[in-house]
């Protein structure tokens, strides 16, 4: 519900999402952009997904969806310089950009994504960092995953904000929700 509200209120003409997996978030974002367009919002709005491994069956399902007209995808590491350059080229000329980070959840990876993509966030828009909740859950929940308590998206957010006063955590969004995977992850760009 928070993302629906953000997409409606911001009216982005580009949403950048790292981490595609099965593509559900891409389809959701594209559907919201279509609703915005029908309601007089940006007609050419689109969502760009980046993933290190877009599995063929997931790509085929996304490309078969009616909302594919608003979706483009890049395969590669979201923190690889050549991928970052492709995303920056796609963002050129866009007026309102919303960024969503949801790929590898280690501190270092998310911090690198924040350095690469948060600056593309339009003033007044958001960079949403998902799965910050990892910091608040028991460490044994993550098994053999490389992230856990002390090494996750929330610790990356806290580190990033130390040197980026142009962003602040908008807690009003998480306070509207009964449960969220992104506590302290709704970063509003102030300037």
Short mmCIF file of C-alpha atoms in Angstrom, two decimals:
data_model
loop_
_atom_site.label_atom_id
_atom_site.label_comp_id
_atom_site.label_asym_id
_atom_site.label_seq_id
_atom_site.Cartn_x
_atom_site.Cartn_y
_atom_site.Cartn_z
CA UNK A 1 0.00 0.00 0.00
CA UNK A 2 2.87 2.38 0.71
CA UNK A 3 4.28 1.94 -2.79
CA UNK A 4 0.85 2.49 -4.32
CA UNK A 5 0.56 5.77 -2.42
CA UNK A 6 4.06 6.87 -3.41
CA UNK A 7 3.58 6.07 -7.11
CA UNK A 8 0.27 7.92 -7.12
CA UNK A 9 1.50 10.98 -5.23
CA UNK A 10 4.86 11.32 -7.03
CA UNK A 11 3.56 10.51 -10.54
CA UNK A 12 7.00 9.29 -11.64
CA UNK A 13 7.90 9.03 -15.29
CA UNK A 14 10.61 6.50 -14.37
CA UNK A 15 10.81 3.92 -11.63
CA UNK A 16 14.18 2.21 -11.23
CA UNK A 17 14.06 -1.15 -9.47
CA UNK A 18 17.05 -3.31 -8.60
CA UNK A 19 16.19 -6.97 -8.10
CA UNK A 20 13.62 -8.48 -10.47
CA UNK A 21 13.28 -12.11 -9.30
CA UNK A 22 9.87 -13.26 -10.62
CA UNK A 23 8.92 -9.77 -11.80
CA UNK A 24 5.95 -9.17 -9.52
CA UNK A 25 7.16 -5.76 -8.44
CA UNK A 26 7.83 -4.72 -12.06
CA UNK A 27 4.29 -5.70 -13.04
CA UNK A 28 2.85 -3.89 -10.02
CA UNK A 29 4.81 -0.71 -10.76
CA UNK A 30 3.93 -0.82 -14.46
CA UNK A 31 0.26 -1.30 -13.57
CA UNK A 32 0.35 1.70 -11.25
CA UNK A 33 2.02 3.79 -13.96
CA UNK A 34 -0.73 2.74 -16.37
CA UNK A 35 -3.37 3.86 -13.86
CA UNK A 36 -1.55 7.16 -13.45
CA UNK A 37 -1.50 7.61 -17.24
CA UNK A 38 -5.23 6.84 -17.55
CA UNK A 39 -5.84 9.45 -14.86
CA UNK A 40 -3.87 12.15 -16.69
CA UNK A 41 -0.38 11.36 -15.35
CA UNK A 42 2.78 10.88 -17.41
CA UNK A 43 1.81 9.05 -20.60
CA UNK A 44 5.25 7.63 -21.28
CA UNK A 45 6.10 6.52 -17.73
CA UNK A 46 8.07 3.31 -17.44
CA UNK A 47 9.78 1.02 -14.98
CA UNK A 48 13.34 -0.22 -15.44
CA UNK A 49 14.36 -3.44 -13.71
CA UNK A 50 17.94 -4.53 -13.12
CA UNK A 51 18.94 -8.02 -12.03
CA UNK A 52 22.16 -10.01 -12.13
CA UNK A 53 20.24 -13.07 -13.38
CA UNK A 54 16.92 -12.69 -15.18
CA UNK A 55 15.85 -16.29 -15.49
CA UNK A 56 14.44 -17.17 -18.88
CA UNK A 57 11.05 -18.35 -17.60
CA UNK A 58 10.68 -15.15 -15.55
CA UNK A 59 11.67 -12.99 -18.53
CA UNK A 60 9.13 -14.81 -20.73
CA UNK A 61 6.35 -14.32 -18.16
CA UNK A 62 7.14 -10.60 -17.82
CA UNK A 63 7.34 -10.15 -21.61
CA UNK A 64 3.97 -11.90 -22.01
CA UNK A 65 2.22 -9.53 -19.58
CA UNK A 66 0.00 -6.71 -20.98
CA UNK A 67 2.01 -4.16 -18.96
CA UNK A 68 5.28 -5.03 -20.70
CA UNK A 69 4.88 -1.88 -22.78
CA UNK A 70 5.98 0.04 -19.68
CA UNK A 71 8.80 -2.32 -18.66
CA UNK A 72 12.42 -2.58 -19.68
CA UNK A 73 15.06 -4.81 -18.12
CA UNK A 74 18.83 -4.86 -17.87
CA UNK A 75 20.69 -8.02 -16.90
CA UNK A 76 23.89 -7.56 -14.92
CA UNK A 77 25.14 -6.60 -11.49
CA UNK A 78 23.39 -3.45 -10.30
CA UNK A 79 26.71 -2.12 -9.02
CA UNK A 80 28.76 -2.84 -12.16
CA UNK A 81 29.94 0.45 -13.74
CA UNK A 82 28.60 -0.48 -17.19
CA UNK A 83 25.15 -1.25 -15.76
CA UNK A 84 25.09 1.99 -13.74
CA UNK A 85 25.92 3.90 -16.94
CA UNK A 86 23.03 2.22 -18.79
CA UNK A 87 20.63 3.18 -15.99
CA UNK A 88 21.89 6.77 -15.95
CA UNK A 89 21.38 6.97 -19.73
CA UNK A 90 17.80 5.72 -19.30
CA UNK A 91 17.19 8.34 -16.59
CA UNK A 92 18.37 11.23 -18.73
CA UNK A 93 15.59 13.70 -19.41
CA UNK A 94 13.18 12.11 -16.94
CA UNK A 95 11.37 14.57 -14.67
CA UNK A 96 10.33 12.48 -11.67
CA UNK A 97 12.27 9.39 -10.71
CA UNK A 98 11.45 6.91 -7.96
CA UNK A 99 14.18 4.42 -6.99
CA UNK A 100 13.58 1.03 -5.34
CA UNK A 101 16.49 -1.08 -4.13
CA UNK A 102 15.75 -4.77 -3.55
CA UNK A 103 18.57 -6.99 -4.80
CA UNK A 104 21.53 -8.35 -2.82
CA UNK A 105 20.86 -7.41 0.83
CA UNK A 106 24.42 -7.15 2.14
CA UNK A 107 25.54 -3.83 3.66
CA UNK A 108 28.28 -3.25 1.09
CA UNK A 109 26.07 -4.04 -1.91
CA UNK A 110 23.19 -1.85 -0.78
CA UNK A 111 25.57 0.98 0.11
CA UNK A 112 27.05 0.75 -3.39
CA UNK A 113 23.53 0.80 -4.89
CA UNK A 114 22.67 3.85 -2.79
CA UNK A 115 25.80 5.66 -4.03
CA UNK A 116 24.94 4.74 -7.64
CA UNK A 117 21.18 5.24 -7.78
CA UNK A 118 19.97 7.44 -4.92
CA UNK A 119 21.34 10.56 -6.69
CA UNK A 120 18.94 9.80 -9.57
CA UNK A 121 15.99 10.25 -7.21
CA UNK A 122 14.10 13.44 -8.00
CA UNK A 123 13.72 16.08 -5.30
CA UNK A 124 10.50 15.31 -3.44
CA UNK A 125 10.58 11.68 -4.55
CA UNK A 126 11.89 8.63 -2.71
CA UNK A 127 14.62 6.06 -2.75
CA UNK A 128 12.99 3.04 -1.13
CA UNK A 129 15.33 0.46 0.36
CA UNK A 130 13.58 -2.86 0.92
CA UNK A 131 14.31 -5.56 3.48
CA UNK A 132 15.72 -3.18 6.05
CA UNK A 133 13.69 -5.35 8.42
CA UNK A 134 16.60 -7.85 8.38
CA UNK A 135 18.23 -5.75 11.12
CA UNK A 136 15.21 -6.26 13.38
CA UNK A 137 14.83 -10.03 13.01
CA UNK A 138 16.67 -12.88 14.75
CA UNK A 139 19.98 -13.59 13.00
CA UNK A 140 19.26 -17.32 12.79
CA UNK A 141 16.40 -16.57 10.35
CA UNK A 142 18.84 -16.03 7.50
CA UNK A 143 20.64 -19.37 7.50
CA UNK A 144 23.42 -19.38 4.93
CA UNK A 145 22.54 -15.97 3.48
CA UNK A 146 25.42 -13.50 3.41
CA UNK A 147 23.32 -10.84 5.18
CA UNK A 148 22.00 -10.70 8.73
CA UNK A 149 21.96 -8.50 11.81
CA UNK A 150 24.68 -5.85 11.45
CA UNK A 151 25.13 -6.49 7.71
CA UNK A 152 21.98 -5.57 5.79
CA UNK A 153 20.06 -2.83 3.96
CA UNK A 154 19.24 -0.88 7.15
CA UNK A 155 22.89 -0.63 8.20
CA UNK A 156 23.66 0.58 4.66
CA UNK A 157 20.93 3.22 4.92
CA UNK A 158 22.29 4.46 8.24
CA UNK A 159 25.81 4.64 6.79
CA UNK A 160 24.66 6.42 3.63
CA UNK A 161 22.71 9.05 5.53
CA UNK A 162 25.81 10.08 7.50
CA UNK A 163 27.15 11.83 4.38
CA UNK A 164 23.96 12.55 2.44
CA UNK A 165 21.85 15.19 4.17
CA UNK A 166 19.82 15.59 0.98
CA UNK A 167 17.88 12.51 2.14
CA UNK A 168 15.94 11.79 5.30
CA UNK A 169 14.03 8.77 6.53
CA UNK A 170 10.30 9.48 6.18
CA UNK A 171 8.90 7.55 9.12
CA UNK A 172 5.38 8.83 8.40
CA UNK A 173 5.10 6.15 5.71
CA UNK A 174 6.11 3.20 7.88
CA UNK A 175 3.89 4.51 10.69
CA UNK A 176 0.86 4.13 8.40
CA UNK A 177 1.58 0.43 7.96
CA UNK A 178 0.80 -2.40 10.35
CA UNK A 179 3.84 -4.26 9.05
CA UNK A 180 6.61 -3.37 6.62
CA UNK A 181 9.75 -4.96 5.22
CA UNK A 182 11.25 -1.48 4.90
CA UNK A 183 11.44 0.19 8.34
CA UNK A 184 13.74 3.22 7.95
CA UNK A 185 13.83 2.40 4.24
CA UNK A 186 11.64 5.20 2.87
CA UNK A 187 14.23 7.86 2.04
CA UNK A 188 12.79 11.15 0.88
CA UNK A 189 14.99 13.41 -1.20
CA UNK A 190 14.85 16.92 0.22
CA UNK A 191 17.25 18.75 -2.03
#
